[in-house]
Amino acid sequence: MAEQLFFQSTDKLSRYAELRPQLEALIGSETDAVANMANFCAALKAAFGWFWIGFYVVKEEQLVLGPFQGPIACTRIQYGKGVCGTAWAEQKSQLVADVEAFPGHIACSALSKSELVVPVFKDQKVWGVLDIDSTTLADFDQTDQVEIEKLMTWFAGHL
Ligand code: SME
């Protein structure tokens, strides 16, 4: 296993392209879900440096905090609550340019300004969500949503 990931591109789409084969090398042959979620977050952090990147996993009808990179965070989120609970309930990604404008947003950190939450599907059900936060307003766009969704479709095969 490589000791660190390597990125040289400056444009976003190329960086996603550089990330994918490195993720495959890191996660492709590992079957442990926690190990894979942990390395997935660390790899996204290395690639993009976002403020907070983490998983919430559906357990006993709640989202429960899983592996993450960043400051401490809320442990449990109810169905339909916040950006994460909404992604779970609606079974679709939530691209939030300004968290203050999202009704019911759960502020784990006052520093978080924009957010992208992508559901992870297993057996046609929401298994969990990947939550990414930025300290910059409108830091995520359609490219991020599409690329992260593609990554999560691939990643779901390694849970
Ligand atoms: N903001 C999220 C809560 C999780 S933290 O951002 C890590 C939400 O509204 O669901």
PDB file of N, CA and C in Angstrom, residues 23-88:
ATOM      1  N   LEU A  23      -8.117   5.255  -4.888  1.00  0.00           N
ATOM      2  CA  LEU A  23      -9.120   4.671  -3.996  1.00  0.00           C
ATOM      3  C   LEU A  23      -9.276   3.179  -4.270  1.00  0.00           C
ATOM      4  N   GLU A  24      -9.260   2.831  -5.548  1.00  0.00           N
ATOM      5  CA  GLU A  24      -9.412   1.416  -5.903  1.00  0.00           C
ATOM      6  C   GLU A  24      -8.259   0.597  -5.330  1.00  0.00           C
ATOM      7  N   ALA A  25      -7.047   1.167  -5.362  1.00  0.00           N
ATOM      8  CA  ALA A  25      -5.895   0.455  -4.814  1.00  0.00           C
ATOM      9  C   ALA A  25      -6.007   0.325  -3.291  1.00  0.00           C
ATOM     10  N   LEU A  26      -6.587   1.348  -2.680  1.00  0.00           N
ATOM     11  CA  LEU A  26      -6.671   1.412  -1.217  1.00  0.00           C
ATOM     12  C   LEU A  26      -7.781   0.527  -0.657  1.00  0.00           C
ATOM     13  N   ILE A  27      -8.883   0.489  -1.378  1.00  0.00           N
ATOM     14  CA  ILE A  27     -10.111  -0.100  -0.834  1.00  0.00           C
ATOM     15  C   ILE A  27     -10.537  -1.365  -1.574  1.00  0.00           C
ATOM     16  N   GLY A  28     -10.105  -1.457  -2.843  1.00  0.00           N
ATOM     17  CA  GLY A  28     -10.619  -2.493  -3.745  1.00  0.00           C
ATOM     18  C   GLY A  28     -10.618  -3.905  -3.207  1.00  0.00           C
ATOM     19  N   SER A  29      -9.588  -4.292  -2.445  1.00  0.00           N
ATOM     20  CA  SER A  29      -9.529  -5.685  -2.001  1.00  0.00           C
ATOM     21  C   SER A  29      -9.806  -5.834  -0.507  1.00  0.00           C
ATOM     22  N   GLU A  30     -10.220  -4.753   0.136  1.00  0.00           N
ATOM     23  CA  GLU A  30     -10.545  -4.814   1.580  1.00  0.00           C
ATOM     24  C   GLU A  30     -12.059  -4.977   1.728  1.00  0.00           C
ATOM     25  N   THR A  31     -12.460  -5.829   2.650  1.00  0.00           N
ATOM     26  CA  THR A  31     -13.892  -6.102   2.804  1.00  0.00           C
ATOM     27  C   THR A  31     -14.489  -5.498   4.072  1.00  0.00           C
ATOM     28  N   ASP A  32     -13.670  -4.913   4.933  1.00  0.00           N
ATOM     29  CA  ASP A  32     -14.208  -4.372   6.184  1.00  0.00           C
ATOM     30  C   ASP A  32     -14.784  -2.968   5.957  1.00  0.00           C
ATOM     31  N   ALA A  33     -16.057  -2.804   6.278  1.00  0.00           N
ATOM     32  CA  ALA A  33     -16.754  -1.546   5.988  1.00  0.00           C
ATOM     33  C   ALA A  33     -16.167  -0.377   6.764  1.00  0.00           C
ATOM     34  N   VAL A  34     -15.846  -0.579   8.031  1.00  0.00           N
ATOM     35  CA  VAL A  34     -15.311   0.526   8.847  1.00  0.00           C
ATOM     36  C   VAL A  34     -13.947   0.963   8.309  1.00  0.00           C
ATOM     37  N   ALA A  35     -13.095  -0.006   8.016  1.00  0.00           N
ATOM     38  CA  ALA A  35     -11.771   0.318   7.462  1.00  0.00           C
ATOM     39  C   ALA A  35     -11.918   1.086   6.153  1.00  0.00           C
ATOM     40  N   ASN A  36     -12.838   0.641   5.321  1.00  0.00           N
ATOM     41  CA  ASN A  36     -13.016   1.304   4.021  1.00  0.00           C
ATOM     42  C   ASN A  36     -13.606   2.706   4.160  1.00  0.00           C
ATOM     43  N   MET A  37     -14.566   2.871   5.063  1.00  0.00           N
ATOM     44  CA  MET A  37     -15.121   4.220   5.286  1.00  0.00           C
ATOM     45  C   MET A  37     -14.032   5.149   5.812  1.00  0.00           C
ATOM     46  N   ALA A  38     -13.200   4.648   6.718  1.00  0.00           N
ATOM     47  CA  ALA A  38     -12.141   5.474   7.312  1.00  0.00           C
ATOM     48  C   ALA A  38     -11.157   5.928   6.234  1.00  0.00           C
ATOM     49  N   ASN A  39     -10.699   5.001   5.419  1.00  0.00           N
ATOM     50  CA  ASN A  39      -9.739   5.383   4.382  1.00  0.00           C
ATOM     51  C   ASN A  39     -10.384   6.235   3.287  1.00  0.00           C
ATOM     52  N   PHE A  40     -11.658   5.989   3.015  1.00  0.00           N
ATOM     53  CA  PHE A  40     -12.354   6.800   2.014  1.00  0.00           C
ATOM     54  C   PHE A  40     -12.368   8.273   2.465  1.00  0.00           C
ATOM     55  N   CYS A  41     -12.685   8.511   3.725  1.00  0.00           N
ATOM     56  CA  CYS A  41     -12.713   9.892   4.244  1.00  0.00           C
ATOM     57  C   CYS A  41     -11.325  10.515   4.196  1.00  0.00           C
ATOM     58  N   ALA A  42     -10.321   9.752   4.605  1.00  0.00           N
ATOM     59  CA  ALA A  42      -8.950  10.282   4.616  1.00  0.00           C
ATOM     60  C   ALA A  42      -8.487  10.606   3.198  1.00  0.00           C
ATOM     61  N   ALA A  43      -8.891   9.782   2.233  1.00  0.00           N
ATOM     62  CA  ALA A  43      -8.482  10.023   0.841  1.00  0.00           C
ATOM     63  C   ALA A  43      -9.166  11.274   0.281  1.00  0.00           C
ATOM     64  N   LEU A  44     -10.456  11.460   0.599  1.00  0.00           N
ATOM     65  CA  LEU A  44     -11.151  12.677   0.148  1.00  0.00           C
ATOM     66  C   LEU A  44     -10.537  13.917   0.788  1.00  0.00           C
ATOM     67  N   LYS A  45     -10.155  13.788   2.043  1.00  0.00           N
ATOM     68  CA  LYS A  45      -9.512  14.907   2.745  1.00  0.00           C
ATOM     69  C   LYS A  45      -8.185  15.256   2.060  1.00  0.00           C
ATOM     70  N   ALA A  46      -7.423  14.221   1.708  1.00  0.00           N
ATOM     71  CA  ALA A  46      -6.126  14.454   1.042  1.00  0.00           C
ATOM     72  C   ALA A  46      -6.336  15.095  -0.331  1.00  0.00           C
ATOM     73  N   ALA A  47      -7.389  14.692  -1.021  1.00  0.00           N
ATOM     74  CA  ALA A  47      -7.619  15.192  -2.379  1.00  0.00           C
ATOM     75  C   ALA A  47      -8.161  16.618  -2.383  1.00  0.00           C
ATOM     76  N   PHE A  48      -9.067  16.923  -1.458  1.00  0.00           N
ATOM     77  CA  PHE A  48      -9.787  18.200  -1.546  1.00  0.00           C
ATOM     78  C   PHE A  48      -9.673  19.093  -0.302  1.00  0.00           C
ATOM     79  N   GLY A  49      -9.261  18.535   0.806  1.00  0.00           N
ATOM     80  CA  GLY A  49      -9.021  19.346   2.005  1.00  0.00           C
ATOM     81  C   GLY A  49     -10.268  19.916   2.660  1.00  0.00           C
ATOM     82  N   TRP A  50     -11.435  19.364   2.343  1.00  0.00           N
ATOM     83  CA  TRP A  50     -12.663  19.911   2.920  1.00  0.00           C
ATOM     84  C   TRP A  50     -12.643  19.858   4.446  1.00  0.00           C
ATOM     85  N   PHE A  51     -13.464  20.692   5.044  1.00  0.00           N
ATOM     86  CA  PHE A  51     -13.481  20.877   6.499  1.00  0.00           C
ATOM     87  C   PHE A  51     -13.883  19.606   7.255  1.00  0.00           C
ATOM     88  N   TRP A  52     -14.947  18.964   6.768  1.00  0.00           N
ATOM     89  CA  TRP A  52     -15.450  17.771   7.465  1.00  0.00           C
ATOM     90  C   TRP A  52     -15.959  16.782   6.423  1.00  0.00           C
ATOM     91  N   ILE A  53     -15.555  15.540   6.560  1.00  0.00           N
ATOM     92  CA  ILE A  53     -15.979  14.483   5.633  1.00  0.00           C
ATOM     93  C   ILE A  53     -16.272  13.264   6.488  1.00  0.00           C
ATOM     94  N   GLY A  54     -17.490  12.761   6.413  1.00  0.00           N
ATOM     95  CA  GLY A  54     -17.767  11.605   7.256  1.00  0.00           C
ATOM     96  C   GLY A  54     -19.009  10.844   6.854  1.00  0.00           C
ATOM     97  N   PHE A  55     -19.118   9.657   7.414  1.00  0.00           N
ATOM     98  CA  PHE A  55     -20.267   8.791   7.159  1.00  0.00           C
ATOM     99  C   PHE A  55     -21.215   8.805   8.350  1.00  0.00           C
ATOM    100  N   TYR A  56     -22.495   8.760   8.047  1.00  0.00           N
ATOM    101  CA  TYR A  56     -23.524   8.419   9.022  1.00  0.00           C
ATOM    102  C   TYR A  56     -24.188   7.153   8.509  1.00  0.00           C
ATOM    103  N   VAL A  57     -24.318   6.163   9.389  1.00  0.00           N
ATOM    104  CA  VAL A  57     -24.828   4.854   8.994  1.00  0.00           C
ATOM    105  C   VAL A  57     -26.198   4.621   9.624  1.00  0.00           C
ATOM    106  N   VAL A  58     -27.152   4.084   8.853  1.00  0.00           N
ATOM    107  CA  VAL A  58     -28.491   3.790   9.378  1.00  0.00           C
ATOM    108  C   VAL A  58     -28.402   2.625  10.360  1.00  0.00           C
ATOM    109  N   LYS A  59     -28.783   2.918  11.608  1.00  0.00           N
ATOM    110  CA  LYS A  59     -28.803   1.882  12.654  1.00  0.00           C
ATOM    111  C   LYS A  59     -30.021   2.134  13.520  1.00  0.00           C
ATOM    112  N   GLU A  60     -30.850   1.124  13.684  1.00  0.00           N
ATOM    113  CA  GLU A  60     -32.043   1.233  14.540  1.00  0.00           C
ATOM    114  C   GLU A  60     -32.831   2.505  14.246  1.00  0.00           C
ATOM    115  N   GLU A  61     -33.121   2.719  12.979  1.00  0.00           N
ATOM    116  CA  GLU A  61     -33.975   3.835  12.539  1.00  0.00           C
ATOM    117  C   GLU A  61     -33.388   5.211  12.826  1.00  0.00           C
ATOM    118  N   GLN A  62     -32.065   5.284  12.964  1.00  0.00           N
ATOM    119  CA  GLN A  62     -31.394   6.584  13.101  1.00  0.00           C
ATOM    120  C   GLN A  62     -30.140   6.562  12.235  1.00  0.00           C
ATOM    121  N   LEU A  63     -29.611   7.762  11.981  1.00  0.00           N
ATOM    122  CA  LEU A  63     -28.274   7.837  11.386  1.00  0.00           C
ATOM    123  C   LEU A  63     -27.290   7.966  12.538  1.00  0.00           C
ATOM    124  N   VAL A  64     -26.307   7.097  12.558  1.00  0.00           N
ATOM    125  CA  VAL A  64     -25.305   7.112  13.628  1.00  0.00           C
ATOM    126  C   VAL A  64     -23.937   7.427  13.015  1.00  0.00           C
ATOM    127  N   LEU A  65     -23.219   8.314  13.691  1.00  0.00           N
ATOM    128  CA  LEU A  65     -21.907   8.761  13.206  1.00  0.00           C
ATOM    129  C   LEU A  65     -20.963   7.583  12.980  1.00  0.00           C
ATOM    130  N   GLY A  66     -20.315   7.597  11.839  1.00  0.00           N
ATOM    131  CA  GLY A  66     -19.314   6.579  11.512  1.00  0.00           C
ATOM    132  C   GLY A  66     -17.948   7.230  11.374  1.00  0.00           C
ATOM    133  N   PRO A  67     -17.031   6.588  10.656  1.00  0.00           N
ATOM    134  CA  PRO A  67     -15.698   7.158  10.464  1.00  0.00           C
ATOM    135  C   PRO A  67     -15.766   8.527   9.787  1.00  0.00           C
ATOM    136  N   PHE A  68     -14.901   9.433  10.226  1.00  0.00           N
ATOM    137  CA  PHE A  68     -14.893  10.771   9.640  1.00  0.00           C
ATOM    138  C   PHE A  68     -13.520  11.406   9.766  1.00  0.00           C
ATOM    139  N   GLN A  69     -13.343  12.500   9.035  1.00  0.00           N
ATOM    140  CA  GLN A  69     -12.155  13.356   9.132  1.00  0.00           C
ATOM    141  C   GLN A  69     -12.650  14.750   9.470  1.00  0.00           C
ATOM    142  N   GLY A  70     -12.123  15.328  10.530  1.00  0.00           N
ATOM    143  CA  GLY A  70     -12.533  16.673  10.903  1.00  0.00           C
ATOM    144  C   GLY A  70     -12.871  16.757  12.375  1.00  0.00           C
ATOM    145  N   PRO A  71     -13.416  17.901  12.790  1.00  0.00           N
ATOM    146  CA  PRO A  71     -13.751  18.095  14.206  1.00  0.00           C
ATOM    147  C   PRO A  71     -14.871  17.167  14.669  1.00  0.00           C
ATOM    148  N   ILE A  72     -15.022  17.072  15.986  1.00  0.00           N
ATOM    149  CA  ILE A  72     -16.090  16.242  16.566  1.00  0.00           C
ATOM    150  C   ILE A  72     -17.442  16.649  15.979  1.00  0.00           C
ATOM    151  N   ALA A  73     -18.375  15.691  15.950  1.00  0.00           N
ATOM    152  CA  ALA A  73     -19.651  15.946  15.272  1.00  0.00           C
ATOM    153  C   ALA A  73     -20.809  15.309  16.027  1.00  0.00           C
ATOM    154  N   CYS A  74     -22.030  15.709  15.639  1.00  0.00           N
ATOM    155  CA  CYS A  74     -23.251  15.153  16.224  1.00  0.00           C
ATOM    156  C   CYS A  74     -23.243  13.634  16.046  1.00  0.00           C
ATOM    157  N   THR A  75     -23.678  12.923  17.070  1.00  0.00           N
ATOM    158  CA  THR A  75     -23.584  11.462  17.032  1.00  0.00           C
ATOM    159  C   THR A  75     -24.759  10.811  16.308  1.00  0.00           C
ATOM    160  N   ARG A  76     -25.985  11.328  16.572  1.00  0.00           N
ATOM    161  CA  ARG A  76     -27.175  10.691  15.990  1.00  0.00           C
ATOM    162  C   ARG A  76     -28.065  11.726  15.311  1.00  0.00           C
ATOM    163  N   ILE A  77     -28.625  11.340  14.190  1.00  0.00           N
ATOM    164  CA  ILE A  77     -29.525  12.218  13.431  1.00  0.00           C
ATOM    165  C   ILE A  77     -30.797  11.419  13.118  1.00  0.00           C
ATOM    166  N   GLN A  78     -31.935  12.062  13.370  1.00  0.00           N
ATOM    167  CA  GLN A  78     -33.218  11.376  13.155  1.00  0.00           C
ATOM    168  C   GLN A  78     -33.619  11.414  11.672  1.00  0.00           C
ATOM    169  N   TYR A  79     -34.445  10.440  11.305  1.00  0.00           N
ATOM    170  CA  TYR A  79     -34.986  10.348   9.944  1.00  0.00           C
ATOM    171  C   TYR A  79     -35.676  11.658   9.564  1.00  0.00           C
ATOM    172  N   GLY A  80     -35.298  12.211   8.431  1.00  0.00           N
ATOM    173  CA  GLY A  80     -35.940  13.431   7.936  1.00  0.00           C
ATOM    174  C   GLY A  80     -35.399  14.712   8.547  1.00  0.00           C
ATOM    175  N   LYS A  81     -34.488  14.614   9.522  1.00  0.00           N
ATOM    176  CA  LYS A  81     -33.971  15.819  10.195  1.00  0.00           C
ATOM    177  C   LYS A  81     -32.620  16.249   9.594  1.00  0.00           C
ATOM    178  N   GLY A  82     -32.439  17.559   9.526  1.00  0.00           N
ATOM    179  CA  GLY A  82     -31.171  18.087   9.023  1.00  0.00           C
ATOM    180  C   GLY A  82     -30.944  17.728   7.559  1.00  0.00           C
ATOM    181  N   VAL A  83     -29.770  18.059   7.088  1.00  0.00           N
ATOM    182  CA  VAL A  83     -29.448  17.767   5.685  1.00  0.00           C
ATOM    183  C   VAL A  83     -29.276  16.255   5.500  1.00  0.00           C
ATOM    184  N   CYS A  84     -28.624  15.627   6.484  1.00  0.00           N
ATOM    185  CA  CYS A  84     -28.374  14.185   6.378  1.00  0.00           C
ATOM    186  C   CYS A  84     -29.671  13.379   6.439  1.00  0.00           C
ATOM    187  N   GLY A  85     -30.520  13.713   7.424  1.00  0.00           N
ATOM    188  CA  GLY A  85     -31.785  12.985   7.562  1.00  0.00           C
ATOM    189  C   GLY A  85     -32.713  13.212   6.373  1.00  0.00           C
ATOM    190  N   THR A  86     -32.586  14.376   5.741  1.00  0.00           N
ATOM    191  CA  THR A  86     -33.376  14.663   4.538  1.00  0.00           C
ATOM    192  C   THR A  86     -32.881  13.813   3.362  1.00  0.00           C
ATOM    193  N   ALA A  87     -31.553  13.701   3.224  1.00  0.00           N
ATOM    194  CA  ALA A  87     -31.002  12.852   2.149  1.00  0.00           C
ATOM    195  C   ALA A  87     -31.477  11.413   2.317  1.00  0.00           C
ATOM    196  N   TRP A  88     -31.555  10.960   3.545  1.00  0.00           N
ATOM    197  CA  TRP A  88     -32.028   9.607   3.848  1.00  0.00           C
ATOM    198  C   TRP A  88     -33.517   9.475   3.484  1.00  0.00           C
TER     199      TRP A  88
END
